Amino acid sequence: QLVQSGGGSVQTGGSLTLSCVASLSRSCMGWSRAIPGSDRLNVAVIDSEGTPSVAGVVKDRFTISRDDAKNTLYLRMNDLTPADSGTYYCHEEPLPCGTYCNQWACFPGIFKFTGQGTQVTVSS
């Protein structure tokens, strides 16, 4: 079970941090963003060794990290724009997985577990 917290409403240029308490430690995890009318895409992933990767569209603004002692995954989002608005989900894959990000999305595309989602709204 994944329990998310954080999110909310900010103005353009603002920052938010999302948190996700996981059920396992040192697992493969990620964050996705869902926008109405579009596919849900992973924007950041971290492998079981703790190596982070983010999609090019959020590079230099989003940081994914994990505190293994707390079994908690984080997504720090800086310099937010209205295009970053959406519902953010955390994901966990208990099996070892390879991670990869291109300009638009990160992979794996499917994880076994998904959090309840949290809304992020960025106003101009």
mmCIF file of C-alpha atoms in Angstrom:
data_model
loop_
_atom_site.group_PDB
_atom_site.id
_atom_site.type_symbol
_atom_site.label_atom_id
_atom_site.label_comp_id
_atom_site.label_asym_id
_atom_site.label_seq_id
_atom_site.Cartn_x
_atom_site.Cartn_y
_atom_site.Cartn_z
ATOM 1 C CA GLN A 1 0.000 0.000 0.000
ATOM 2 C CA LEU A 2 1.330 3.396 -0.964
ATOM 3 C CA VAL A 3 0.218 6.467 0.953
ATOM 4 C CA GLN A 4 0.789 9.817 -0.688
ATOM 5 C CA SER A 5 0.888 13.288 0.807
ATOM 6 C CA GLY A 6 1.748 16.753 -0.366
ATOM 7 C CA GLY A 7 0.483 18.508 -3.429
ATOM 8 C CA GLY A 8 -1.875 21.464 -3.507
ATOM 9 C CA SER A 9 -2.101 24.774 -5.312
ATOM 10 C CA VAL A 10 0.733 27.141 -6.076
ATOM 11 C CA GLN A 11 1.446 29.987 -8.439
ATOM 12 C CA THR A 12 3.802 29.804 -11.373
ATOM 13 C CA GLY A 13 7.373 29.590 -10.173
ATOM 14 C CA GLY A 14 6.395 27.987 -6.904
ATOM 15 C CA SER A 15 7.582 24.711 -5.422
ATOM 16 C CA LEU A 16 5.968 21.628 -3.955
ATOM 17 C CA THR A 17 7.175 18.375 -2.489
ATOM 18 C CA LEU A 18 5.225 15.163 -2.808
ATOM 19 C CA SER A 19 5.780 12.246 -0.454
ATOM 20 C CA CYS A 20 4.868 8.600 -0.709
ATOM 21 C CA VAL A 21 5.277 6.043 2.028
ATOM 22 C CA ALA A 22 6.001 2.685 0.463
ATOM 23 C CA SER A 23 5.470 -0.837 1.625
ATOM 24 C CA LEU A 24 8.943 -2.019 0.750
ATOM 25 C CA SER A 25 12.380 -0.565 1.063
ATOM 26 C CA ARG A 26 14.878 -0.276 -1.760
ATOM 27 C CA SER A 27 12.324 -1.094 -4.430
ATOM 28 C CA CYS A 28 11.970 0.371 -7.890
ATOM 29 C CA MET A 29 9.663 3.377 -7.689
ATOM 30 C CA GLY A 30 8.396 6.265 -9.734
ATOM 31 C CA TRP A 31 6.073 9.247 -10.061
ATOM 32 C CA SER A 32 3.589 9.737 -12.846
ATOM 33 C CA ARG A 33 1.434 12.646 -13.876
ATOM 34 C CA ALA A 34 -2.092 12.343 -15.220
ATOM 35 C CA ILE A 35 -3.684 15.171 -17.177
ATOM 36 C CA PRO A 36 -7.307 14.972 -18.369
ATOM 37 C CA GLY A 37 -7.404 13.926 -22.004
ATOM 38 C CA SER A 38 -3.838 12.618 -22.023
ATOM 39 C CA ASP A 39 -2.097 9.416 -21.120
ATOM 40 C CA ARG A 40 -0.589 9.140 -17.684
ATOM 41 C CA LEU A 41 3.164 9.358 -18.029
ATOM 42 C CA ASN A 42 5.956 8.662 -15.588
ATOM 43 C CA VAL A 43 8.004 11.780 -15.038
ATOM 44 C CA ALA A 44 10.583 10.378 -12.631
ATOM 45 C CA VAL A 45 11.849 6.977 -11.551
ATOM 46 C CA ILE A 46 14.382 5.611 -9.099
ATOM 47 C CA ASP A 47 15.806 2.136 -9.202
ATOM 48 C CA SER A 48 16.388 -0.248 -6.327
ATOM 49 C CA GLU A 49 19.924 1.057 -5.888
ATOM 50 C CA GLY A 50 18.654 4.598 -5.523
ATOM 51 C CA THR A 51 19.730 5.878 -8.914
ATOM 52 C CA PRO A 52 17.290 8.630 -9.953
ATOM 53 C CA SER A 53 16.161 9.587 -13.426
ATOM 54 C CA VAL A 54 13.732 12.253 -14.612
ATOM 55 C CA ALA A 55 12.131 12.966 -17.949
ATOM 56 C CA GLY A 56 13.650 15.708 -20.051
ATOM 57 C CA VAL A 57 10.521 17.868 -19.786
ATOM 58 C CA VAL A 58 11.040 18.237 -16.025
ATOM 59 C CA LYS A 59 14.795 17.956 -15.871
ATOM 60 C CA ASP A 60 16.497 20.581 -13.691
ATOM 61 C CA ARG A 61 13.153 21.312 -12.018
ATOM 62 C CA PHE A 62 12.026 17.991 -10.547
ATOM 63 C CA THR A 63 14.064 15.784 -8.243
ATOM 64 C CA ILE A 64 13.129 12.277 -7.202
ATOM 65 C CA SER A 65 14.667 10.862 -4.057
ATOM 66 C CA ARG A 66 14.080 8.161 -1.524
ATOM 67 C CA ASP A 67 14.708 7.783 2.180
ATOM 68 C CA ASP A 68 15.202 4.064 2.675
ATOM 69 C CA ALA A 69 15.140 4.375 6.459
ATOM 70 C CA LYS A 70 11.631 5.812 6.214
ATOM 71 C CA ASN A 71 10.505 3.808 3.170
ATOM 72 C CA THR A 72 9.502 7.147 1.698
ATOM 73 C CA LEU A 73 9.706 8.409 -1.850
ATOM 74 C CA TYR A 74 9.819 12.124 -2.617
ATOM 75 C CA LEU A 75 9.303 14.327 -5.621
ATOM 76 C CA ARG A 76 10.593 17.848 -5.231
ATOM 77 C CA MET A 77 9.130 20.136 -7.873
ATOM 78 C CA ASN A 78 10.598 23.581 -8.435
ATOM 79 C CA ASP A 79 9.785 26.401 -10.836
ATOM 80 C CA LEU A 80 6.345 25.004 -11.484
ATOM 81 C CA THR A 81 4.272 26.059 -14.467
ATOM 82 C CA PRO A 82 0.594 25.524 -15.317
ATOM 83 C CA ALA A 83 1.704 22.692 -17.626
ATOM 84 C CA ASP A 84 2.793 20.771 -14.525
ATOM 85 C CA SER A 85 -0.754 20.696 -13.182
ATOM 86 C CA GLY A 86 -2.345 17.291 -12.876
ATOM 87 C CA THR A 87 -2.816 14.334 -10.605
ATOM 88 C CA TYR A 88 0.427 12.811 -9.460
ATOM 89 C CA TYR A 89 0.733 9.164 -8.537
ATOM 90 C CA CYS A 90 3.547 7.279 -6.910
ATOM 91 C CA HIS A 91 4.314 3.751 -7.968
ATOM 92 C CA GLU A 92 6.242 0.800 -6.650
ATOM 93 C CA GLU A 93 7.569 -2.315 -8.300
ATOM 94 C CA PRO A 94 8.764 -4.965 -5.824
ATOM 95 C CA LEU A 95 10.798 -6.788 -8.456
ATOM 96 C CA PRO A 96 14.112 -5.390 -9.688
ATOM 97 C CA CYS A 97 13.556 -3.243 -12.745
ATOM 98 C CA GLY A 98 15.583 -1.234 -15.158
ATOM 99 C CA THR A 99 14.837 2.458 -15.364
ATOM 100 C CA TYR A 100 15.136 4.827 -18.277
ATOM 101 C CA CYS A 101 13.904 8.293 -19.145
ATOM 102 C CA ASN A 102 13.678 10.098 -22.444
ATOM 103 C CA GLN A 103 12.583 13.630 -23.154
ATOM 104 C CA TRP A 104 8.928 12.895 -22.438
ATOM 105 C CA ALA A 105 8.569 9.954 -20.074
ATOM 106 C CA CYS A 106 10.276 7.437 -17.860
ATOM 107 C CA PHE A 107 10.144 3.678 -17.779
ATOM 108 C CA PRO A 108 9.157 1.090 -16.665
ATOM 109 C CA GLY A 109 5.740 2.175 -17.796
ATOM 110 C CA ILE A 110 3.862 -0.114 -15.457
ATOM 111 C CA PHE A 111 4.408 -0.728 -11.771
ATOM 112 C CA LYS A 112 2.653 -3.257 -9.587
ATOM 113 C CA PHE A 113 1.442 -0.796 -6.950
ATOM 114 C CA THR A 114 0.008 2.715 -7.299
ATOM 115 C CA GLY A 115 -0.750 5.353 -4.701
ATOM 116 C CA GLN A 116 -4.061 7.137 -4.310
ATOM 117 C CA GLY A 117 -2.962 10.193 -6.274
ATOM 118 C CA THR A 118 -2.585 13.803 -5.252
ATOM 119 C CA GLN A 119 -3.641 16.915 -7.110
ATOM 120 C CA VAL A 120 -1.183 19.607 -8.116
ATOM 121 C CA THR A 121 -2.566 22.848 -9.493
ATOM 122 C CA VAL A 122 -0.313 25.606 -10.763
ATOM 123 C CA SER A 123 -1.947 28.916 -11.563
ATOM 124 C CA SER A 124 -0.532 31.601 -13.798
#
